[in-house]
Amino acid sequence: MTDSFDPRLIVALDVPDALSGLDLAGRIGPQVGFYKIGLGMLTGGGLALANELKSEHGKRIFLDMKLFDIGATVEAAVRGLVQFDLDLLTVHGDPHVVRAAAEGASGKPTKILAVTILTSLDRADLDAGLIEAGDIPDLVATRAARAFEAGADGVIASPQEAALIRALPEAAGKLIVTPGVRPAGSALGDQKRVATPAQAIADGADHIVVGRPIWAADDPAAAAAEILASLT
């Protein structure tokens, strides 16, 4: 059975609680079948929402937790989270974290995505965080390659790095998921490395993650439809 929706679009449910998230998904309708639930909703019933959207509404779920800790803790956390029948789960891209997450997800269909460098960061932010010198695209590509080697099923990167990652030998058969996607004319918000939905897909992204341009729109369903149309 194939999806009746375009799975390339993942809508970020960046709303305060599960009830708001369920309402938003209802307003968007059946044209979107893939949703991201992040840390901002964790204490607002995020896991309950994930379960309801998955089991009762047939949606696919991307749980964006960006886990980072010692290996044993990450492995235990992932082993617990994959019991929710998630489709995608994020961890930080450090190889020891990725290896632990892959072990925790062993035997389950949940795919582990490694975060490279957050799309809200630029070189000045990396300098402030004492991250090694170098151009961001090169650092992202290196981090992606190391994450793939450690067992990641895919990576999170800005759409500006999608083509560079797709060209890596290590990226064969792996997922590239890009936040920082903004339709033409949209406000950037807290994103710094962005591209349009169509450009992200053309450059090799498997999934684009779009939040504010949809959930903040007067008509979220129409906003989602416009983005979906741009992908075809």
Coordinates of N, CA and C in Angstrom, one line a residue:
M1 N 0.8 -1.2 0.0 CA 0.0 0.0 0.0 C 0.9 1.2 0.0
T2 N 0.6 2.2 -0.9 CA 1.4 3.4 -1.0 C 0.7 4.5 -0.2
D3 N 1.5 5.5 0.2 CA 0.9 6.7 0.9 C 0.0 7.4 -0.1
S4 N -1.2 7.9 0.5 CA -2.1 8.7 -0.3 C -1.7 10.2 -0.2
F5 N -0.6 10.5 0.4 CA -0.1 11.9 0.6 C 1.4 11.9 0.1
D6 N 1.9 13.1 -0.1 CA 3.3 13.2 -0.5 C 4.2 13.2 0.7
P7 N 4.9 12.1 1.0 CA 5.7 12.0 2.2 C 6.9 12.9 2.3
R8 N 7.2 13.6 1.2 CA 8.4 14.5 1.2 C 8.2 15.7 2.1
L9 N 6.9 16.1 2.3 CA 6.6 17.2 3.2 C 6.3 16.7 4.6
I10 N 7.1 17.2 5.6 CA 6.9 16.9 7.0 C 6.5 18.3 7.6
V11 N 5.4 18.3 8.3 CA 5.0 19.6 8.9 C 5.3 19.5 10.4
A12 N 6.0 20.6 10.8 CA 6.5 20.6 12.2 C 5.3 21.2 13.1
L13 N 4.9 20.4 14.0 CA 3.8 20.8 15.0 C 4.4 21.6 16.1
D14 N 4.9 22.8 15.8 CA 5.5 23.6 16.8 C 4.5 24.5 17.5
V15 N 3.6 23.8 18.2 CA 2.5 24.4 19.0 C 2.7 23.9 20.4
P16 N 2.0 24.6 21.4 CA 2.3 24.3 22.8 C 1.9 23.0 23.3
D17 N 0.9 22.3 22.8 CA 0.4 21.1 23.5 C -0.2 20.2 22.5
A18 N -0.5 19.0 23.0 CA -1.1 17.9 22.1 C -2.4 18.3 21.5
L19 N -3.3 19.0 22.3 CA -4.6 19.4 21.8 C -4.4 20.3 20.6
S20 N -3.5 21.3 20.7 CA -3.3 22.3 19.7 C -2.7 21.5 18.4
G21 N -1.8 20.6 18.7 CA -1.3 19.8 17.6 C -2.3 19.0 16.8
L22 N -3.2 18.4 17.6 CA -4.3 17.6 17.0 C -5.2 18.5 16.2
D23 N -5.5 19.7 16.7 CA -6.3 20.6 16.0 C -5.7 21.1 14.7
L24 N -4.4 21.4 14.8 CA -3.7 21.8 13.6 C -3.7 20.7 12.5
A25 N -3.4 19.5 12.9 CA -3.4 18.4 11.9 C -4.8 18.2 11.3
G26 N -5.8 18.4 12.1 CA -7.2 18.4 11.6 C -7.5 19.5 10.6
R27 N -7.0 20.7 10.9 CA -7.2 21.8 9.9 C -6.4 21.6 8.6
I28 N -5.3 21.0 8.7 CA -4.5 20.8 7.5 C -5.1 19.7 6.6
G29 N -5.7 18.7 7.3 CA -6.4 17.7 6.5 C -5.5 16.5 6.0
P30 N -6.1 15.7 5.2 CA -5.4 14.4 4.7 C -4.3 14.6 3.8
Q31 N -4.1 15.9 3.2 CA -3.1 16.1 2.2 C -1.7 15.9 2.9
V32 N -1.6 16.1 4.2 CA -0.3 15.9 4.9 C -0.4 14.7 5.8
G33 N 0.5 13.8 5.7 CA 0.5 12.6 6.5 C 1.8 12.4 7.3
F34 N 2.6 13.4 7.4 CA 3.9 13.2 8.1 C 4.1 14.5 9.0
Y35 N 4.3 14.2 10.3 CA 4.4 15.3 11.2 C 5.6 15.2 12.1
K36 N 6.2 16.3 12.4 CA 7.3 16.4 13.4 C 6.8 16.9 14.7
I37 N 7.2 16.2 15.8 CA 7.0 16.6 17.1 C 8.3 16.8 17.8
G38 N 8.5 18.0 18.4 CA 9.8 18.3 18.9 C 9.8 18.5 20.4
L39 N 11.0 18.9 20.9 CA 11.2 19.1 22.4 C 10.2 20.1 23.0
G40 N 9.8 21.1 22.2 CA 8.9 22.1 22.7 C 7.6 21.6 23.2
M41 N 7.2 20.4 22.6 CA 5.9 19.9 23.0 C 6.1 18.7 23.9
L42 N 7.3 18.3 24.3 CA 7.5 17.1 25.1 C 6.7 17.1 26.4
T43 N 6.7 18.3 27.1 CA 5.9 18.4 28.3 C 4.5 18.7 28.1
G44 N 4.1 18.9 26.9 CA 2.7 19.2 26.5 C 1.9 18.1 26.0
G45 N 2.5 16.9 26.2 CA 1.8 15.7 25.7 C 2.3 15.2 24.3
G46 N 3.5 15.5 24.0 CA 4.0 15.2 22.7 C 4.0 13.7 22.3
L47 N 4.4 12.9 23.3 CA 4.4 11.5 23.0 C 3.0 10.9 22.9
A48 N 2.1 11.4 23.7 CA 0.7 11.0 23.5 C 0.1 11.4 22.2
L49 N 0.5 12.6 21.7 CA 0.1 13.1 20.4 C 0.7 12.2 19.3
A50 N 2.0 11.9 19.4 CA 2.6 11.0 18.4 C 1.8 9.7 18.3
N51 N 1.5 9.1 19.5 CA 0.8 7.8 19.5 C -0.6 8.0 18.9
E52 N -1.3 9.1 19.2 CA -2.7 9.2 18.6 C -2.6 9.5 17.1
L53 N -1.7 10.3 16.6 CA -1.6 10.6 15.2 C -1.2 9.3 14.5
K54 N -0.4 8.5 15.1 CA 0.1 7.3 14.4 C -1.0 6.2 14.4
S55 N -1.5 5.9 15.6 CA -2.4 4.7 15.7 C -3.8 5.0 15.3
E56 N -4.3 6.2 15.5 CA -5.7 6.5 15.2 C -5.9 7.3 13.9
H57 N -4.9 8.0 13.4 CA -5.1 8.8 12.2 C -4.1 8.3 11.0
G58 N -3.3 7.3 11.3 CA -2.5 6.8 10.2 C -1.4 7.7 9.7
K59 N -0.9 8.6 10.6 CA 0.1 9.5 10.2 C 1.5 8.9 10.5
R60 N 2.5 9.4 9.8 CA 3.9 9.1 10.1 C 4.4 10.1 11.0
I61 N 5.4 9.7 11.9 CA 5.8 10.6 12.9 C 7.4 10.7 13.0
F62 N 7.8 11.9 13.0 CA 9.2 12.3 13.2 C 9.3 12.9 14.6
L63 N 10.0 12.2 15.5 CA 10.2 12.7 16.8 C 11.6 13.3 16.9
D64 N 11.6 14.6 17.1 CA 12.8 15.4 17.0 C 13.3 15.7 18.4
M65 N 14.0 14.8 19.0 CA 14.5 14.9 20.3 C 16.0 15.4 20.4
K66 N 16.7 15.2 19.3 CA 18.2 15.6 19.3 C 18.9 15.1 20.5
L67 N 18.8 13.8 20.8 CA 19.4 13.2 22.0 C 20.9 13.3 22.0
F68 N 21.4 13.6 23.2 CA 22.9 13.7 23.3 C 23.2 13.4 24.8
D69 N 24.1 12.3 25.0 CA 24.5 11.9 26.3 C 25.6 10.9 26.1
I70 N 26.0 10.2 27.2 CA 26.9 9.1 27.1 C 26.1 8.0 26.4
G71 N 26.9 7.1 25.8 CA 26.3 6.0 25.0 C 25.3 5.2 25.7
A72 N 25.5 4.8 26.9 CA 24.6 3.9 27.6 C 23.2 4.6 27.8
T73 N 23.3 5.9 28.1 CA 22.0 6.6 28.3 C 21.3 6.8 27.0
V74 N 22.0 7.2 25.9 CA 21.3 7.3 24.6 C 20.7 6.0 24.2
E75 N 21.4 4.9 24.3 CA 20.9 3.6 23.9 C 19.6 3.3 24.7
A76 N 19.6 3.6 26.0 CA 18.4 3.3 26.8 C 17.2 4.2 26.4
A77 N 17.5 5.4 26.2 CA 16.5 6.4 25.8 C 15.9 6.0 24.5
V78 N 16.7 5.6 23.5 CA 16.2 5.2 22.2 C 15.4 4.0 22.3
R79 N 15.9 3.0 23.1 CA 15.2 1.7 23.2 C 13.7 2.0 23.7
G80 N 13.6 3.0 24.6 CA 12.3 3.3 25.2 C 11.4 4.0 24.2
L81 N 12.0 4.9 23.4 CA 11.2 5.8 22.5 C 10.7 5.0 21.3
V82 N 11.5 4.0 20.8 CA 11.1 3.3 19.6 C 9.9 2.4 19.9
Q83 N 9.5 2.2 21.1 CA 8.3 1.4 21.4 C 7.1 2.2 21.0
F84 N 7.2 3.5 20.7 CA 6.1 4.3 20.2 C 5.9 4.2 18.7
D85 N 6.6 3.2 18.1 CA 6.4 3.0 16.6 C 6.7 4.2 15.8
L86 N 7.7 4.9 16.1 CA 8.1 6.2 15.4 C 8.7 5.8 14.0
D87 N 8.6 6.8 13.1 CA 9.2 6.6 11.8 C 10.7 7.2 11.8
L88 N 10.8 8.3 12.4 CA 12.2 9.0 12.4 C 12.4 9.5 13.8
L89 N 13.7 9.4 14.3 CA 14.1 9.9 15.6 C 15.5 10.6 15.4
T90 N 15.6 11.8 16.0 CA 16.9 12.5 15.9 C 17.8 12.3 17.1
V91 N 19.1 12.2 16.8 CA 20.1 12.3 17.9 C 21.2 13.2 17.3
H92 N 22.1 13.7 18.2 CA 23.2 14.5 17.7 C 24.2 13.6 16.9
G93 N 24.9 14.2 16.0 CA 25.7 13.4 15.0 C 27.0 12.9 15.5
D94 N 27.4 13.1 16.7 CA 28.6 12.6 17.2 C 28.6 11.1 17.1
P95 N 29.7 10.5 16.5 CA 29.7 9.0 16.2 C 29.3 8.1 17.4
H96 N 29.8 8.5 18.6 CA 29.5 7.6 19.8 C 28.0 7.7 20.1
V97 N 27.3 8.8 19.9 CA 25.9 8.9 20.1 C 25.1 8.1 19.0
V98 N 25.6 8.3 17.8 CA 24.9 7.6 16.7 C 25.0 6.1 16.9
R99 N 26.2 5.6 17.2 CA 26.3 4.1 17.4 C 25.4 3.6 18.5
A100 N 25.3 4.4 19.6 CA 24.5 4.0 20.7 C 23.0 4.0 20.3
A101 N 22.6 5.0 19.6 CA 21.2 5.1 19.1 C 20.8 4.0 18.2
A102 N 21.8 3.6 17.3 CA 21.5 2.5 16.3 C 21.3 1.2 17.1
E103 N 22.1 1.0 18.1 CA 22.0 -0.2 19.0 C 20.6 -0.2 19.7
G104 N 20.2 1.0 20.2 CA 18.9 1.1 20.9 C 17.7 0.8 20.0
A105 N 17.9 1.2 18.7 CA 16.8 1.0 17.7 C 16.9 -0.3 17.0
S106 N 17.8 -1.1 17.3 CA 18.0 -2.4 16.6 C 16.8 -3.3 16.7
G107 N 16.4 -3.8 15.5 CA 15.2 -4.6 15.4 C 13.9 -3.9 15.3
K108 N 13.9 -2.6 15.3 CA 12.7 -1.7 15.2 C 12.8 -1.0 13.9
P109 N 11.6 -0.6 13.3 CA 11.7 0.1 12.0 C 12.0 1.6 12.1
T110 N 12.1 2.2 13.3 CA 12.5 3.6 13.5 C 13.8 3.9 12.9
K111 N 13.9 4.9 12.1 CA 15.2 5.3 11.5 C 15.8 6.4 12.3
I112 N 17.1 6.2 12.5 CA 17.9 7.2 13.3 C 18.5 8.2 12.4
L113 N 18.2 9.5 12.7 CA 18.7 10.6 11.9 C 19.7 11.4 12.8
A114 N 20.9 11.7 12.2 CA 21.9 12.4 13.0 C 21.9 13.9 12.6
V115 N 21.9 14.7 13.6 CA 21.9 16.2 13.4 C 23.4 16.5 13.1
T116 N 23.6 17.3 12.0 CA 24.9 17.8 11.6 C 25.2 19.1 12.3
I117 N 24.8 20.2 11.7 CA 24.9 21.5 12.4 C 23.5 22.2 12.2
L118 N 23.0 22.7 13.3 CA 21.6 23.2 13.3 C 21.5 24.3 12.3
T119 N 20.3 24.4 11.7 CA 20.1 25.3 10.6 C 19.9 26.8 11.1
S120 N 19.8 26.9 12.4 CA 19.7 28.3 13.0 C 21.1 28.8 13.3
L121 N 22.2 28.1 13.0 CA 23.5 28.5 13.3 C 24.3 29.0 12.1
D122 N 25.2 30.0 12.3 CA 26.1 30.4 11.2 C 27.5 30.3 11.8
R123 N 28.5 30.8 11.0 CA 29.9 30.6 11.4 C 30.2 31.4 12.7
A124 N 29.6 32.5 12.9 CA 29.8 33.3 14.2 C 29.3 32.5 15.4
D125 N 28.2 31.8 15.2 CA 27.7 30.9 16.3 C 28.6 29.8 16.6
L126 N 29.2 29.2 15.6 CA 30.1 28.1 15.7 C 31.4 28.6 16.4
D127 N 31.8 29.8 16.0 CA 33.0 30.4 16.7 C 32.8 30.6 18.2
A128 N 31.6 31.1 18.5 CA 31.3 31.3 19.9 C 31.2 30.0 20.7
G129 N 30.9 28.9 20.0 CA 30.8 27.6 20.7 C 32.1 26.8 20.6
L130 N 33.2 27.5 20.1 CA 34.5 26.9 20.0 C 34.5 25.7 19.1
I131 N 33.7 25.7 18.0 CA 33.7 24.7 17.0 C 34.9 24.9 16.1
E132 N 35.5 23.9 15.6 CA 36.7 24.0 14.7 C 36.4 25.0 13.5
A133 N 37.5 25.6 13.1 CA 37.4 26.5 12.0 C 37.0 25.8 10.7
G134 N 36.5 26.5 9.7 CA 36.2 25.9 8.4 C 34.8 26.3 8.0
D135 N 34.6 26.2 6.7 CA 33.3 26.6 6.1 C 32.2 25.6 6.6
I136 N 31.0 26.1 6.9 CA 30.0 25.3 7.4 C 29.6 24.1 6.4
P137 N 29.5 24.3 5.1 CA 29.2 23.1 4.3 C 30.2 22.0 4.4
D138 N 31.5 22.3 4.5 CA 32.5 21.3 4.6 C 32.4 20.6 6.0
L139 N 32.1 21.3 7.0 CA 31.9 20.7 8.3 C 30.7 19.8 8.4
V140 N 29.6 20.3 7.7 CA 28.4 19.5 7.7 C 28.7 18.2 6.9
A141 N 29.3 18.3 5.8 CA 29.6 17.1 5.0 C 30.5 16.1 5.7
T142 N 31.5 16.5 6.4 CA 32.3 15.7 7.2 C 31.5 15.0 8.4
R143 N 30.7 15.8 9.0 CA 29.9 15.3 10.1 C 28.9 14.2 9.6
A144 N 28.3 14.5 8.5 CA 27.4 13.6 7.9 C 28.1 12.2 7.5
A145 N 29.2 12.3 6.9 CA 29.9 11.1 6.5 C 30.3 10.3 7.7
R146 N 30.7 10.9 8.8 CA 31.0 10.2 10.0 C 29.8 9.6 10.7
A147 N 28.7 10.3 10.6 CA 27.4 9.7 11.2 C 27.0 8.5 10.4
F148 N 27.1 8.6 9.0 CA 26.7 7.4 8.2 C 27.6 6.2 8.6
E149 N 28.9 6.5 8.7 CA 29.8 5.4 9.0 C 29.5 4.8 10.4
A150 N 28.9 5.6 11.3 CA 28.6 5.1 12.7 C 27.2 4.4 12.7
G151 N 26.5 4.4 11.6 CA 25.2 3.7 11.6 C 24.0 4.5 11.4
A152 N 24.1 5.8 11.2 CA 22.9 6.6 11.0 C 22.1 6.2 9.7
D153 N 20.8 6.2 9.8 CA 20.0 5.9 8.6 C 19.8 7.2 7.8
G154 N 20.2 8.3 8.3 CA 20.0 9.6 7.6 C 20.6 10.7 8.4
V155 N 20.5 11.9 7.9 CA 21.1 13.1 8.6 C 20.1 14.2 8.5
I156 N 20.2 15.1 9.4 CA 19.5 16.4 9.4 C 20.5 17.5 9.0
A157 N 20.2 18.2 8.0 CA 21.1 19.3 7.5 C 20.3 20.4 6.8
S158 N 20.9 21.6 6.7 CA 20.2 22.6 6.0 C 20.1 22.3 4.5
P159 N 19.1 22.8 3.8 CA 18.9 22.5 2.4 C 20.1 23.0 1.6
Q160 N 20.9 24.0 2.2 CA 22.1 24.5 1.4 C 23.2 23.4 1.4
E161 N 23.1 22.4 2.2 CA 24.1 21.4 2.2 C 23.7 20.1 1.6
A162 N 22.4 20.0 1.2 CA 21.8 18.7 0.7 C 22.6 18.1 -0.5
A163 N 22.9 19.0 -1.5 CA 23.6 18.4 -2.6 C 25.0 17.9 -2.3
L164 N 25.7 18.6 -1.4 CA 27.0 18.2 -1.0 C 26.9 16.8 -0.3
I165 N 26.0 16.7 0.6 CA 25.8 15.4 1.3 C 25.4 14.3 0.3
R166 N 24.5 14.6 -0.6 CA 24.0 13.6 -1.5 C 25.1 13.0 -2.3
A167 N 26.1 13.8 -2.6 CA 27.2 13.4 -3.4 C 28.2 12.5 -2.7
L168 N 28.1 12.4 -1.4 CA 29.0 11.6 -0.6 C 28.8 10.1 -0.9
P169 N 29.9 9.3 -1.1 CA 29.7 7.9 -1.3 C 29.0 7.2 -0.1
E170 N 29.2 7.7 1.1 CA 28.6 7.2 2.3 C 27.1 7.4 2.3
A171 N 26.6 8.4 1.5 CA 25.2 8.7 1.5 C 24.3 7.8 0.7
A172 N 24.8 6.9 0.0 CA 24.0 6.0 -0.8 C 23.0 5.3 0.0
G173 N 21.7 5.4 -0.3 CA 20.7 4.7 0.4 C 20.3 5.3 1.7
K174 N 20.8 6.5 2.0 CA 20.6 7.2 3.3 C 19.6 8.3 3.1
L175 N 18.9 8.7 4.1 CA 18.0 9.8 4.1 C 18.7 11.2 4.4
I176 N 18.2 12.2 3.7 CA 18.6 13.6 4.0 C 17.3 14.3 4.3
V177 N 17.2 14.9 5.5 CA 16.0 15.6 5.9 C 16.4 17.0 6.2
T178 N 15.7 18.0 5.6 CA 16.1 19.4 5.7 C 15.1 20.3 6.3
P179 N 15.4 20.7 7.5 CA 14.6 21.9 8.1 C 15.2 23.2 7.4
G180 N 14.8 24.3 7.9 CA 15.3 25.5 7.3 C 14.8 25.7 5.9
V181 N 13.6 25.2 5.7 CA 12.9 25.4 4.4 C 11.9 26.5 4.4
R182 N 12.0 27.4 3.5 CA 11.1 28.5 3.5 C 10.5 28.8 2.1
P183 N 9.2 28.8 1.9 CA 8.7 29.2 0.6 C 9.2 30.6 0.2
A184 N 9.3 30.9 -1.1 CA 9.7 32.2 -1.5 C 8.9 33.3 -0.9
G185 N 9.5 34.3 -0.3 CA 8.8 35.4 0.3 C 8.5 35.3 1.8
S186 N 8.8 34.1 2.3 CA 8.5 33.9 3.7 C 9.5 34.5 4.6
A187 N 9.1 34.9 5.8 CA 10.1 35.4 6.8 C 11.0 34.2 7.2
L188 N 12.3 34.6 7.5 CA 13.3 33.6 7.9 C 13.1 33.1 9.3
G189 N 12.5 33.9 10.2 CA 12.3 33.5 11.6 C 13.7 33.3 12.2
D190 N 13.9 32.1 12.9 CA 15.1 31.9 13.5 C 16.1 31.0 12.7
Q191 N 15.8 30.9 11.4 CA 16.6 30.1 10.5 C 17.6 31.0 9.8
K192 N 18.8 30.5 9.5 CA 19.8 31.3 8.9 C 20.3 30.6 7.5
R193 N 20.2 29.3 7.4 CA 20.7 28.7 6.2 C 19.5 28.0 5.5
V194 N 18.9 28.7 4.6 CA 17.6 28.3 4.1 C 17.6 28.1 2.6
A195 N 16.5 27.5 2.1 CA 16.2 27.3 0.6 C 14.7 27.1 0.5
T196 N 14.2 27.2 -0.7 CA 12.8 26.9 -1.0 C 12.6 25.4 -1.0
P197 N 11.3 25.0 -0.8 CA 11.0 23.6 -0.8 C 11.5 22.9 -2.0
A198 N 11.1 23.4 -3.2 CA 11.5 22.8 -4.5 C 13.0 22.7 -4.6
Q199 N 13.8 23.7 -4.2 CA 15.2 23.7 -4.3 C 15.8 22.6 -3.4
A200 N 15.3 22.5 -2.2 CA 15.8 21.5 -1.3 C 15.6 20.1 -1.9
I201 N 14.5 19.8 -2.4 CA 14.2 18.5 -3.0 C 15.1 18.3 -4.3
A202 N 15.2 19.3 -5.1 CA 16.1 19.2 -6.3 C 17.5 18.9 -5.9
D203 N 18.0 19.4 -4.8 CA 19.3 19.2 -4.3 C 19.6 17.9 -3.6
G204 N 18.6 17.1 -3.5 CA 18.8 15.8 -2.9 C 18.1 15.4 -1.6
A205 N 17.3 16.4 -1.0 CA 16.6 16.1 0.2 C 15.5 15.0 -0.1
D206 N 15.4 14.1 0.9 CA 14.2 13.2 0.8 C 13.0 13.7 1.4
H207 N 13.2 14.5 2.5 CA 12.1 15.1 3.2 C 12.4 16.6 3.5
I208 N 11.5 17.5 3.4 CA 11.6 18.8 3.9 C 10.7 19.0 5.1
V209 N 11.2 19.8 6.1 CA 10.4 20.1 7.3 C 10.0 21.5 7.3
V210 N 8.8 21.8 7.3 CA 8.2 23.1 7.3 C 7.3 23.3 8.5
G211 N 7.6 24.4 9.2 CA 6.8 24.7 10.4 C 6.1 26.0 10.3
R212 N 6.7 27.1 10.7 CA 6.0 28.4 10.8 C 5.3 28.8 9.6
P213 N 5.8 28.6 8.3 CA 5.0 29.1 7.2 C 3.7 28.3 7.0
I214 N 3.5 27.2 7.7 CA 2.2 26.5 7.7 C 1.4 26.8 8.9
W215 N 2.0 26.5 10.1 CA 1.2 26.6 11.3 C 0.8 28.1 11.7
A216 N 1.6 29.1 11.2 CA 1.3 30.5 11.5 C 0.4 31.1 10.4
A217 N 0.1 30.3 9.3 CA -0.7 30.9 8.3 C -2.1 31.0 8.7
D218 N -2.8 32.0 8.1 CA -4.3 32.1 8.4 C -5.0 30.8 7.9
D219 N -4.5 30.2 6.9 CA -5.2 29.0 6.3 C -4.1 27.9 6.2
P220 N -3.8 27.2 7.3 CA -2.7 26.2 7.2 C -2.9 25.2 6.1
A221 N -4.1 24.8 5.8 CA -4.3 23.8 4.7 C -3.9 24.4 3.4
A222 N -4.2 25.6 3.1 CA -3.9 26.3 1.8 C -2.3 26.5 1.8
A223 N -1.7 26.8 2.9 CA -0.3 27.0 2.9 C 0.4 25.6 2.6
A224 N -0.1 24.6 3.2 CA 0.5 23.2 2.9 C 0.3 22.8 1.5
A225 N -0.9 23.1 0.9 CA -1.2 22.8 -0.5 C -0.3 23.5 -1.4
E226 N 0.0 24.8 -1.1 CA 0.9 25.5 -2.0 C 2.3 24.9 -2.0
I227 N 2.8 24.5 -0.8 CA 4.1 23.9 -0.8 C 4.1 22.6 -1.5
L228 N 3.1 21.8 -1.3 CA 3.0 20.5 -2.0 C 3.0 20.7 -3.5
A229 N 2.3 21.7 -4.0 CA 2.2 22.0 -5.4 C 3.6 22.4 -6.0
S230 N 4.4 23.1 -5.2 CA 5.7 23.5 -5.6 C 6.6 22.3 -5.8
L231 N 6.4 21.2 -5.1 CA 7.2 20.0 -5.2 C 7.0 19.2 -6.5
T232 N 5.9 19.5 -7.2 CA 5.6 18.7 -8.4 C 5.9 19.5 -9.6

